[in-house]
Each structure stands twice: as structure tokens, then as C-alpha cells.
Amino acid sequence: MSTHHHHAKDFLFTYVFSTDHKMISKQFLITGFLMGFVGLLMSTLFRLQLGWPGESFQMVELLMGSWQENGVMSPDKYLALVTMHGTIMVFFLLTAGLSGTFSNLLIPLQIGARDMASGFLNMLSYWFFFLSSVIMIISLFVEGGSASAGWTIYPPLSALPQAIPGSGAGMTLWLVSMSIFIVSSLLGSLNYIVTIFNLRTKGMTMTRLPLTIWAFLLTAVLGVLSFPVLLSAALLLVFDRSFGTSFYLSDIYIGGQVLEHSGGSPILFEHLFWFLGHPEVYIVLLPALGITSEIISTMSRKPIFGYRAMIGSMMAIGFL
Amino acid sequence: MMTIVVIITAILIVTVASQLLKIAELRAKSKGELIYEVSEKAGKTQGTLLLTFLFVLMGFFFWQMYSWYGLRLPDSASIHGESIDFLSDVTYMIITPVFILTHIVLLWFCYKYAYSSKRKALFFSHSNKLEAIWTITPALVLTVLILMGLTSWNQIMTPVPSETDHVLIELTGQQFTWTARYAGEDKKLGRSHVTLIEGVNATGVDAKDENAKDDKLVKGEFHLPVGVPVQFVFRSLDAIHSAYLPHFRAQMNCVPGITTQFNFTPTITTEEMKAKTGNEDFNYVLLCNKICGAAHYNMQMDVVVESQEDYDKWLAEQKTFVE
């Protein structure tokens, strides 16, 4: 009995609450993949509807229940699926799944460090990510369905439950989930930056770093600079939704009555959102650029062509 | 129940497949084969596969171009739309050859330079001249494209000067309809605010404003005279909408709390367009192009472009706001 107990504890700290960068990268990989599958399934479902708008898919109703009565998807649930698909693919798969997996696995290995600068923060980063994934999935099952205002969640559509059913509890959970996700992403990025700057092995100067690591470094810097802005945008939206403030709302007539909000502007949200949204493209692109450059140069048995120029252009992309 | 069975079956199939792969790997290992070493044969196979992929990709690309080319929008029905179409054509003329060439080179080289024990890779680590060439060329091309884009954007976004003869229309979006308001004889729109919405006054026009007295509110379809600049003002009452007039190459967000503007000059009447496209049912449409709620897909309004006389006749039949 006691050995069994010991074994269980071992298991817990090796596979679950691990601070080992390789294990954490596998955790990110598996969670990212699962989320990716969910996102893929959603896109298949709503594209079936889009491709054959007149057809009835009785089989799909088995999976979708009341979202797909008589085999035809209801319009607001179509939007809900589009929204969730976008969110999951952009943030959970391409941001956390990609950076979380490869940065965690490769940074310590390729710069000759024993592990990340802070294994504990790394573990926290994964568990925040896991929590936010779970909340995002749960939001599919609340009353009114998940968030349905598009992955850019522009208010007032996302701010007013009377505008679309998904802007009720589903939207609240979306915001909670994204806030936790951003915390996870920040913890991860800080860790990557600190590790790359401080834990390089002897002789590993910045100009000898593999291009992959350069790409991860720039990605992390972009993440640290832009994700907090999305967090603030999300928090202000929470205030607007729950505490009656008017950051994003002004002059609105909906459901037969005029709302009391005035003085805000949805444009503010668009700016805050795209302060993240624009760098996000490069957060997704840069790791892939770094990885492919290195794989191709290794496989063709040649040194990377124009190493410094490549770093320069990645920095330029990051700056843009 | 059915769902669960399907999911479990899928998981089992994946497990079986991965186990089979593992067995194959172990078998090769036990025979003493070097499974992680790249052999010449493997290199050649991969190269051939990539070359096959090149043919499939290009075949698919041209087949898609061929199948859907006819579904493009008909010729632009507005003056500025021609410059937008021109920009789009130029962009495609540049990127299509680049796309085709780079993919041919990438995949063909994978085949041509597949691993061979007879050949050694050339050590060639950098060349400033080459770098300069392939940095400056795209930079120049992009700069030209962006400058062209900016110029036409500035032309399009300049409001029609008030002394020019033009039609002033306000489009108001709300879940899930459009309302058009014509400025009337004084060519001025009256004030409006959401707090004034009441009964038939669905967009909140201020009845006390002198300018509002001759304004005309229209729903369902609105008419435009051909060849006259039309200045649009956009409002929204609830969510963000986007007024999208694809045939005129025009789109602008409607944001609650502020007004946005856009103008264009229609050049082809609805009748002419019907003849041109050979489609008797053709109609210009105004659509919503920003997710705005459950019935977003159905938020539209017809647009009729006609001669000045027909337009004047139609407008005279519409009631003014005070009536």
C-alpha cells in the first residue's frame, strides 16, 4: 500500500505537476492538439452548413442536439461555432500550442541550459493554459451557447446579451478564459526571454544562437508587449458588461429601448484589440520561420544562408 | 449513444495504427537496419513524392481558377470601383507568377538535389549582393503597390464638396434592417439621436430640426441616379454593422455613437447591368458584412440605379418625414 502511494505521488510530480521543460512541452503539445481537434471539428460542421445550405444533416444533429434542429444549424449557433473555431485556432493552437510546445522543448536544449529559468513559472504557465482551455470548452454548454460575436468580439455585439444569445454567460466565460490564457502566455514568454538572455552555456553568444531560438525570443518579446493590451481590453469589456460602465458603448437603441450608456466608443475596443491582433500574426509566423530555416539548412547539409540578415529581417518583422 | 460509439471507434483506430507503426519500427531495428539513417533510396522517394505534389498542387490551382473564374463580380458599377479593380488586377498579376515560380523551384529542387552519396553540398554561407537583390526588389514592388493603394484610398475617402451637384443619403443599420434617409430639397440631413426613437420614427430623427422636415425615409429598396456623385453617411443603432455594396466596390463600417462616410458615382443602371450579365433577376444589393447578430446573414436592402428622370419621379412619390 505504501509503495503504491509513493508511486502515485511520483506519477503526479513526473507527469502532472512537472517542472521539467520537456514534460511541460509535451503537456502543451497534447492540450494544443486536443483543442486543435475541437477547432477542426467545429470548422467541419459549420462548413457543411455553408457548403450545402439547403441540405439537412441528420447525422450532425446527434452531435449538436438543439443547436442543429432537423439537421439545419440555427444561425446564431453558426456564428457561435465560427467564433469558437477562430478563438481556439488562433490562440489555443497557434499561439500556446506552437510556442508552448517548441519553445519549452527547444530553448533549453539548443542554448545548453539545464532547464528553464523558472520551472515553477513554467508549470504555472501550462496549468493556466489548461484551465483556460477547460473554461473555453465549458462555455459551449452554458445557457445561450458560447460567445458568438466573432473571434474579434467587437462590442456592442459582445457587450449586450440582448444583441445575440451568445453574449450572455458564454461571453463572460470567454473573457474569463482569455484573461487566464493571457496570464499563461505572459508567464511563458517572460520565462523564455529570461532563459535565453541569462542561461546560455559558455561560448553560446547571441550571434551563435540557432535561428529557431532567435525566432522564439522575438515571439516572446512581441507577446509580452502586446498581450497585456488585450487583457486591458477584455477587462474594460467586463466592466461594460457587468458593472454598467460605458467604455465602448454609446447611443444604443436595442430591443425597443434606449440604453443609458453614452460617451464610449466601440472604436476604442477595435484599437486595443488590434494592438494585439496585428503582432499576433507574427507571434504565429516567427516560430515557424525559425524552425523551417533550420530544418532546411540541416537537411540540405549547408550552413544557413545569410544568418545575420535573417535575424535582421525577423527583427524588422517584429518591429513592424 | 451513437456519437460515443463513433468517437471510441476513432480512438481505437488511431491506437491500432500507432501500435502497428511501432511494431514495424521494432522489426526493422531487430533486423539491424539503420532506420534513422537517410538512404539514397529514401531521398529519391521523398523527392519524387514532392515532385508529384507539385503537379497535384498546380493542377488543383489551375482547375480551381478555371472552375470559379466565372463567379467573379461583374464589372464595377461605379467610377472609383474601376481603380480598385485595377489595383486588384495589378496585385494578382504580380503575385500569381511569383506563387507559381517559387513553388515550382522549391519542389523541383527537392527532387533534383535529393541526397546522393556522390555529391557534396557546396559551402556557401552568405552573399551580401544576393541578399541585397532579394530584399530591395520586393521592397520596391511593395512600396509601389502601397503608394498606389494609398493614393486611390485618399481619392475615394474625400467627401463630395458641398457645391458639387450630388445626392446625400444616410444609411442606418439596426438589427436586422437598413433604413435609407434622403436629405430632401435642402440637401441637408436633419439631426438625429437614439433618444428620439419613437413609434414610426425608427431612426430617431429630430422633428424640431428645420433640416429634417423634408428628409425622406425609405425601407426595402432605395434608388440612385446614374452618373451623379452619391454621398453616404452611415449610422448604427445597436451593434457594429458594415454597409457592403459589392457591385460598387464599396464598404464602410456603421458604428453606434459616431457617423462614417463614403461616396461613389454609379455608372451602370440596373437595367444595363441585367443586360450585361444576362441575368434577368440581377439586382444591386446592400449587405451587412460584419457579424451583428443571429439574423446577420439576412440583413440586406435592394439598390436600384436608374436615369435621373426615373429617379426624380420615384423620389417625388416618397413621403417626407413630416408627412
XYZ file of C-alpha atoms in Angstrom, chain B:
323
model
C -25.060 6.844 -27.805
C -24.175 6.646 -31.497
C -21.817 9.589 -31.026
C -19.909 7.864 -28.241
C -19.522 4.692 -30.318
C -18.150 6.717 -33.234
C -15.689 8.572 -31.010
C -14.476 5.361 -29.327
C -14.033 3.674 -32.721
C -11.982 6.632 -33.971
C -9.729 6.493 -30.898
C -9.264 2.737 -31.286
C -8.329 3.070 -34.964
C -5.691 5.701 -34.147
C -4.275 3.483 -31.358
C -4.096 0.436 -33.608
C -2.379 2.414 -36.347
C 0.252 3.779 -33.961
C 0.885 0.303 -32.496
C 1.335 -1.139 -35.983
C 3.890 1.553 -36.790
C 5.736 0.752 -33.595
C 5.851 -2.943 -34.490
C 7.235 -2.150 -37.935
C 9.916 0.027 -36.343
C 10.924 -2.671 -33.829
C 11.048 -5.272 -36.578
C 13.383 -3.141 -38.661
C 15.561 -2.496 -35.619
C 15.800 -6.197 -34.766
C 16.987 -6.910 -38.312
C 19.787 -4.430 -37.765
C 18.577 -1.845 -40.283
C 19.586 1.740 -39.637
C 16.107 3.244 -39.617
C 17.130 6.790 -38.725
C 19.791 6.986 -41.430
C 18.737 8.668 -44.684
C 19.379 6.309 -47.557
C 19.732 7.360 -51.159
C 16.584 5.451 -51.975
C 14.550 7.228 -49.277
C 15.834 10.601 -50.510
C 14.803 9.771 -54.055
C 11.342 8.585 -52.946
C 10.746 11.755 -50.961
C 11.927 13.877 -53.869
C 9.594 12.068 -56.262
C 6.699 12.454 -53.849
C 7.343 16.180 -53.554
C 7.533 16.488 -57.338
C 4.219 14.639 -57.621
C 2.811 17.047 -55.065
C 3.972 19.930 -57.264
C 1.934 18.574 -60.176
C -1.098 17.934 -57.977
C -0.849 21.429 -56.448
C -0.505 23.198 -59.785
C -3.240 21.072 -61.319
C -5.538 21.914 -58.426
C -4.641 25.602 -58.630
C -5.439 25.906 -62.338
C -8.530 23.740 -62.040
C -9.859 25.993 -59.251
C -9.039 29.121 -61.255
C -10.872 27.625 -64.227
C -13.921 26.454 -62.257
C -14.600 29.595 -60.273
C -13.302 32.339 -62.545
C -16.799 32.939 -63.896
C -18.134 33.630 -60.418
C -16.248 36.892 -60.040
C -18.297 40.033 -59.507
C -19.453 41.713 -62.716
C -17.654 44.870 -63.883
C -17.577 47.643 -61.350
C -20.715 49.807 -61.403
C -19.019 52.901 -60.000
C -16.209 55.205 -61.074
C -13.840 54.601 -58.180
C -14.521 50.848 -58.408
C -12.547 50.771 -61.642
C -9.421 51.953 -59.829
C -9.978 49.329 -57.131
C -10.338 46.617 -59.772
C -7.188 47.911 -61.427
C -5.273 47.683 -58.133
C -6.557 44.176 -57.573
C -5.616 43.106 -61.121
C -2.103 44.512 -60.768
C -1.638 42.707 -57.454
C -2.782 39.411 -58.953
C -0.572 39.872 -61.991
C 2.423 40.228 -59.688
C 1.666 37.536 -57.127
C 0.404 34.767 -59.422
C 3.669 34.300 -61.376
C 5.655 34.632 -58.130
C 3.490 31.958 -56.496
C 3.844 29.585 -59.448
C 7.588 30.125 -59.929
C 8.588 29.818 -56.265
C 6.597 26.616 -55.829
C 7.998 25.042 -58.972
C 11.548 25.905 -57.901
C 11.040 24.793 -54.291
C 9.549 21.393 -55.061
C 11.555 20.657 -58.204
C 14.835 21.330 -56.349
C 13.751 18.905 -53.640
C 13.647 16.282 -56.363
C 16.730 17.382 -58.267
C 19.012 17.750 -55.264
C 17.828 14.737 -53.281
C 20.538 13.135 -51.151
C 23.249 11.417 -53.122
C 26.438 9.893 -51.758
C 28.318 11.049 -54.856
C 27.647 14.746 -54.303
C 28.820 17.056 -51.583
C 26.921 20.212 -50.575
C 28.708 23.417 -51.520
C 29.749 25.584 -48.576
C 28.202 28.963 -49.333
C 27.263 30.831 -46.204
C 26.309 34.281 -47.355
C 26.455 36.812 -50.135
C 25.602 40.427 -49.497
C 24.883 41.021 -53.168
C 22.222 38.299 -53.338
C 20.708 39.438 -50.025
C 20.526 42.999 -51.287
C 18.848 41.928 -54.515
C 16.110 39.888 -52.918
C 15.483 42.404 -50.175
C 15.338 45.510 -52.328
C 13.269 44.053 -55.193
C 10.226 43.023 -53.097
C 10.598 46.180 -51.005
C 10.357 48.311 -54.151
C 7.414 46.348 -55.539
C 5.555 46.577 -52.232
C 6.276 50.300 -51.890
C 4.827 50.936 -55.341
C 1.751 48.825 -54.566
C 1.184 50.554 -51.231
C 1.625 54.017 -52.739
C -0.908 53.175 -55.448
C -3.301 51.883 -52.797
C -2.872 54.969 -50.597
C -3.477 57.352 -53.484
C -6.710 55.727 -54.532
C -7.813 55.406 -50.879
C -7.338 59.149 -50.396
C -9.269 59.889 -53.578
C -12.135 57.644 -52.573
C -12.379 58.860 -48.987
C -12.520 62.575 -49.798
C -16.144 63.672 -49.219
C -18.001 65.221 -52.150
C -17.578 69.034 -51.931
C -20.910 70.613 -50.977
C -21.030 72.900 -54.029
C -20.923 69.925 -56.437
C -24.272 68.555 -57.547
C -24.758 65.381 -55.517
C -27.234 63.202 -53.638
C -26.908 62.954 -49.862
C -28.147 59.710 -48.279
C -27.898 58.460 -44.737
C -27.891 54.687 -44.239
C -28.809 53.475 -40.773
C -28.192 49.885 -39.782
C -30.014 48.160 -36.982
C -30.682 44.518 -36.172
C -31.518 43.423 -38.907
C -32.644 46.021 -41.417
C -31.357 49.054 -43.231
C -33.072 52.416 -43.466
C -32.123 54.996 -46.072
C -32.781 58.704 -45.468
C -32.644 61.178 -48.357
C -31.661 64.719 -47.481
C -34.524 66.194 -49.497
C -34.639 69.560 -51.279
C -32.472 71.482 -48.828
C -29.704 68.885 -49.305
C -29.234 68.748 -45.560
C -29.933 65.897 -43.178
C -31.724 66.817 -40.001
C -30.258 65.998 -36.598
C -30.973 62.587 -35.176
C -30.339 60.759 -31.929
C -31.314 57.384 -30.492
C -33.191 59.008 -27.627
C -35.696 60.396 -30.153
C -36.707 56.981 -31.484
C -40.448 56.613 -31.068
C -43.062 54.626 -32.974
C -42.749 55.245 -36.711
C -39.677 57.424 -36.202
C -37.486 54.323 -36.242
C -34.121 56.007 -36.619
C -34.588 58.870 -34.178
C -34.832 61.890 -36.488
C -35.266 65.209 -34.681
C -38.686 66.535 -35.808
C -37.900 70.003 -34.409
C -34.940 70.456 -36.736
C -35.782 72.575 -39.814
C -33.422 70.484 -41.967
C -35.285 67.309 -41.077
C -38.699 68.425 -42.356
C -38.111 67.424 -45.987
C -35.987 64.331 -45.248
C -37.359 61.139 -46.775
C -37.117 57.782 -45.040
C -37.087 54.684 -47.228
C -37.057 50.982 -46.423
C -36.859 47.813 -48.538
C -35.093 49.325 -51.539
C -33.515 52.663 -52.358
C -32.824 54.329 -55.678
C -29.769 56.142 -57.011
C -29.458 58.332 -60.130
C -26.799 57.199 -62.591
C -23.765 59.441 -63.138
C -24.309 61.670 -60.082
C -21.976 61.510 -57.055
C -23.726 59.950 -54.055
C -22.503 60.967 -50.621
C -23.346 58.372 -47.973
C -23.404 58.911 -44.231
C -23.570 55.783 -42.098
C -25.096 55.295 -38.653
C -25.845 52.297 -36.498
C -28.357 51.964 -33.696
C -27.047 48.841 -31.954
C -24.135 46.606 -32.932
C -21.432 47.467 -35.433
C -22.737 46.871 -38.936
C -20.895 47.156 -42.188
C -22.580 48.598 -45.255
C -21.323 46.484 -48.117
C -22.164 47.310 -51.732
C -20.090 44.712 -53.608
C -21.082 45.783 -57.137
C -19.942 49.336 -56.425
C -16.791 48.098 -54.649
C -17.830 49.978 -51.535
C -17.809 49.009 -47.880
C -17.871 51.041 -44.677
C -18.457 50.179 -41.022
C -21.502 51.642 -39.282
C -20.574 52.306 -35.679
C -23.043 53.293 -32.943
C -22.341 56.725 -31.494
C -20.458 58.104 -34.496
C -21.090 58.612 -38.202
C -18.882 57.395 -41.013
C -18.965 58.461 -44.651
C -18.276 57.236 -48.137
C -19.121 58.368 -51.646
C -19.226 56.944 -55.127
C -20.696 57.691 -58.524
C -22.819 54.900 -60.044
C -22.096 54.367 -63.745
C -24.332 51.466 -64.814
C -28.072 51.321 -64.291
C -29.781 48.190 -63.038
C -31.338 47.628 -66.484
C -27.981 47.912 -68.229
C -26.434 45.529 -65.701
C -29.211 42.993 -66.288
C -28.388 43.032 -69.997
C -24.653 42.927 -69.323
C -24.741 39.926 -67.015
C -27.504 38.203 -68.994
C -29.365 37.720 -65.713
C -32.970 38.964 -65.645
C -33.117 38.778 -61.837
C -29.993 40.796 -61.280
C -30.278 43.391 -58.556
C -27.720 45.546 -56.821
C -27.683 44.803 -53.106
C -26.642 46.433 -49.878
C -25.490 43.760 -47.423
C -24.223 43.722 -43.854
C -20.656 42.471 -43.751
C -19.911 42.474 -40.038
C -21.301 39.840 -37.690
C -24.107 41.712 -35.981
C -26.364 39.035 -34.504
C -28.388 35.941 -35.277
C -30.075 37.207 -38.463
C -26.951 38.948 -39.776
C -26.993 36.688 -42.852
C -30.323 38.152 -43.929
C -29.707 41.859 -43.376
C -29.982 43.380 -46.828
C -31.608 46.017 -48.959
C -32.026 46.281 -52.721
C -30.438 49.133 -54.637
C -31.862 50.408 -57.915
C -29.758 52.579 -60.184
C -31.761 54.423 -62.845
C -31.777 57.507 -65.053
C -32.157 60.967 -63.495
C -35.813 61.281 -64.698
C -36.874 57.921 -63.284
C -35.051 58.729 -60.076
C -36.757 62.124 -59.713
C -40.134 60.505 -60.359
C -39.501 57.804 -57.754
C -38.239 60.292 -55.170
C -41.284 62.539 -55.665
C -43.514 59.594 -54.762
C -41.761 59.068 -51.424
C -43.213 60.774 -48.402
C -41.216 63.344 -46.473
C -40.516 62.877 -42.814
C -43.191 65.252 -41.502
C -45.878 63.702 -43.690
